Amino acid sequence: MIGTIVALAIAYWYYRDAEAKGRNPLKTAGLGFLFYLIPAVLWTWLITPSLRDAATHNPTGLYVFVYSYTYILVGITCAAWVKWKHFN
């Protein structure tokens, strides 16, 4: 749920920025959505299973939080980096 809200917020961020700069806003918003989604999904498939395994051996609240929501931070970081690097 939180990941979906963040993905939509990033798409809106890209949309508004493209609109202000005179670019195609729908295409740019779609790209922003993908720049968030692809790294988040890859993180979930490749990294989260090993973190989940480690969390079962050490079930502290912070570790469970980290393995549950790190994909969001990875997606935000990638989308922000691409926007800063290629869309400014």
PDB file of C-alpha atoms in Angstrom:
ATOM      1  CA  MET A   1       0.000   0.000   0.000  1.00  0.00           C
ATOM      2  CA  ILE A   2       2.717   2.465   0.957  1.00  0.00           C
ATOM      3  CA  GLY A   3       4.776   1.515  -2.100  1.00  0.00           C
ATOM      4  CA  THR A   4       1.832   2.216  -4.396  1.00  0.00           C
ATOM      5  CA  ILE A   5       1.235   5.616  -2.837  1.00  0.00           C
ATOM      6  CA  VAL A   6       4.917   6.491  -3.212  1.00  0.00           C
ATOM      7  CA  ALA A   7       4.923   5.310  -6.851  1.00  0.00           C
ATOM      8  CA  LEU A   8       1.940   7.523  -7.638  1.00  0.00           C
ATOM      9  CA  ALA A   9       3.547  10.464  -5.836  1.00  0.00           C
ATOM     10  CA  ILE A  10       6.719  10.059  -7.882  1.00  0.00           C
ATOM     11  CA  ALA A  11       4.709   9.866 -11.106  1.00  0.00           C
ATOM     12  CA  TYR A  12       2.897  13.063 -10.086  1.00  0.00           C
ATOM     13  CA  TRP A  13       6.227  14.732  -9.254  1.00  0.00           C
ATOM     14  CA  TYR A  14       7.597  13.849 -12.701  1.00  0.00           C
ATOM     15  CA  TYR A  15       4.305  14.948 -14.329  1.00  0.00           C
ATOM     16  CA  ARG A  16       4.281  18.369 -12.686  1.00  0.00           C
ATOM     17  CA  ASP A  17       7.940  18.977 -13.470  1.00  0.00           C
ATOM     18  CA  ALA A  18       7.510  17.984 -17.126  1.00  0.00           C
ATOM     19  CA  GLU A  19       4.441  20.194 -17.412  1.00  0.00           C
ATOM     20  CA  ALA A  20       6.369  23.160 -16.033  1.00  0.00           C
ATOM     21  CA  LYS A  21       9.251  22.594 -18.451  1.00  0.00           C
ATOM     22  CA  GLY A  22       7.074  22.099 -21.546  1.00  0.00           C
ATOM     23  CA  ARG A  23       7.764  18.383 -22.018  1.00  0.00           C
ATOM     24  CA  ASN A  24       5.293  15.568 -22.581  1.00  0.00           C
ATOM     25  CA  PRO A  25       3.915  15.102 -19.045  1.00  0.00           C
ATOM     26  CA  LEU A  26       2.277  11.679 -19.507  1.00  0.00           C
ATOM     27  CA  LYS A  27       5.383  10.112 -21.006  1.00  0.00           C
ATOM     28  CA  THR A  28       7.583  11.616 -18.315  1.00  0.00           C
ATOM     29  CA  ALA A  29       5.221  10.520 -15.532  1.00  0.00           C
ATOM     30  CA  GLY A  30       5.242   6.983 -16.928  1.00  0.00           C
ATOM     31  CA  LEU A  31       9.024   7.005 -16.999  1.00  0.00           C
ATOM     32  CA  GLY A  32       9.129   8.256 -13.418  1.00  0.00           C
ATOM     33  CA  PHE A  33       6.803   5.453 -12.371  1.00  0.00           C
ATOM     34  CA  LEU A  34       9.076   2.913 -14.063  1.00  0.00           C
ATOM     35  CA  PHE A  35      12.236   4.469 -12.603  1.00  0.00           C
ATOM     36  CA  TYR A  36      10.704   3.805  -9.183  1.00  0.00           C
ATOM     37  CA  LEU A  37       9.049   0.472  -9.900  1.00  0.00           C
ATOM     38  CA  ILE A  38      11.845  -1.458 -11.621  1.00  0.00           C
ATOM     39  CA  PRO A  39      14.490  -0.995  -8.881  1.00  0.00           C
ATOM     40  CA  ALA A  40      11.883  -1.611  -6.175  1.00  0.00           C
ATOM     41  CA  VAL A  41      10.763  -4.883  -7.764  1.00  0.00           C
ATOM     42  CA  LEU A  42      14.333  -6.016  -8.388  1.00  0.00           C
ATOM     43  CA  TRP A  43      15.205  -5.279  -4.755  1.00  0.00           C
ATOM     44  CA  THR A  44      12.156  -7.216  -3.606  1.00  0.00           C
ATOM     45  CA  TRP A  45      12.994 -10.257  -5.727  1.00  0.00           C
ATOM     46  CA  LEU A  46      16.756 -10.331  -5.238  1.00  0.00           C
ATOM     47  CA  ILE A  47      17.568  -8.875  -1.810  1.00  0.00           C
ATOM     48  CA  THR A  48      14.479  -9.137   0.399  1.00  0.00           C
ATOM     49  CA  PRO A  49      14.475 -12.966   0.682  1.00  0.00           C
ATOM     50  CA  SER A  50      17.922 -12.967   2.280  1.00  0.00           C
ATOM     51  CA  LEU A  51      16.924 -10.117   4.602  1.00  0.00           C
ATOM     52  CA  ARG A  52      13.752 -11.978   5.565  1.00  0.00           C
ATOM     53  CA  ASP A  53      15.795 -15.074   6.363  1.00  0.00           C
ATOM     54  CA  ALA A  54      18.093 -13.027   8.601  1.00  0.00           C
ATOM     55  CA  ALA A  55      15.090 -11.369  10.257  1.00  0.00           C
ATOM     56  CA  THR A  56      13.632 -14.731  11.251  1.00  0.00           C
ATOM     57  CA  HIS A  57      16.815 -15.425  13.213  1.00  0.00           C
ATOM     58  CA  ASN A  58      16.841 -11.974  14.818  1.00  0.00           C
ATOM     59  CA  PRO A  59      13.233 -10.724  14.912  1.00  0.00           C
ATOM     60  CA  THR A  60      13.778  -7.256  16.375  1.00  0.00           C
ATOM     61  CA  GLY A  61      11.348  -4.547  15.336  1.00  0.00           C
ATOM     62  CA  LEU A  62      13.926  -2.479  13.498  1.00  0.00           C
ATOM     63  CA  TYR A  63      15.201  -5.353  11.393  1.00  0.00           C
ATOM     64  CA  VAL A  64      11.696  -6.379  10.358  1.00  0.00           C
ATOM     65  CA  PHE A  65      10.981  -2.755   9.429  1.00  0.00           C
ATOM     66  CA  VAL A  66      14.172  -2.604   7.346  1.00  0.00           C
ATOM     67  CA  TYR A  67      13.433  -5.724   5.326  1.00  0.00           C
ATOM     68  CA  SER A  68       9.804  -4.740   4.890  1.00  0.00           C
ATOM     69  CA  TYR A  69      10.259  -1.188   3.601  1.00  0.00           C
ATOM     70  CA  THR A  70      13.754  -0.830   2.173  1.00  0.00           C
ATOM     71  CA  TYR A  71      12.445  -1.394  -1.350  1.00  0.00           C
ATOM     72  CA  ILE A  72      10.620   1.944  -1.077  1.00  0.00           C
ATOM     73  CA  LEU A  73      13.821   3.786  -0.221  1.00  0.00           C
ATOM     74  CA  VAL A  74      15.657   2.058  -3.066  1.00  0.00           C
ATOM     75  CA  GLY A  75      12.913   3.028  -5.541  1.00  0.00           C
ATOM     76  CA  ILE A  76      12.779   6.640  -4.328  1.00  0.00           C
ATOM     77  CA  THR A  77      16.548   6.941  -4.486  1.00  0.00           C
ATOM     78  CA  CYS A  78      16.709   5.588  -8.039  1.00  0.00           C
ATOM     79  CA  ALA A  79      13.831   7.768  -9.281  1.00  0.00           C
ATOM     80  CA  ALA A  80      15.292  10.888  -7.667  1.00  0.00           C
ATOM     81  CA  TRP A  81      18.758  10.154  -9.037  1.00  0.00           C
ATOM     82  CA  VAL A  82      17.461   9.670 -12.589  1.00  0.00           C
ATOM     83  CA  LYS A  83      15.387  12.841 -12.349  1.00  0.00           C
ATOM     84  CA  TRP A  84      18.342  14.847 -11.058  1.00  0.00           C
ATOM     85  CA  LYS A  85      20.765  13.369 -13.575  1.00  0.00           C
ATOM     86  CA  HIS A  86      18.673  13.334 -16.769  1.00  0.00           C
ATOM     87  CA  PHE A  87      15.593  15.530 -16.408  1.00  0.00           C
ATOM     88  CA  ASN A  88      17.002  18.825 -15.140  1.00  0.00           C
TER      89      ASN A  88
END
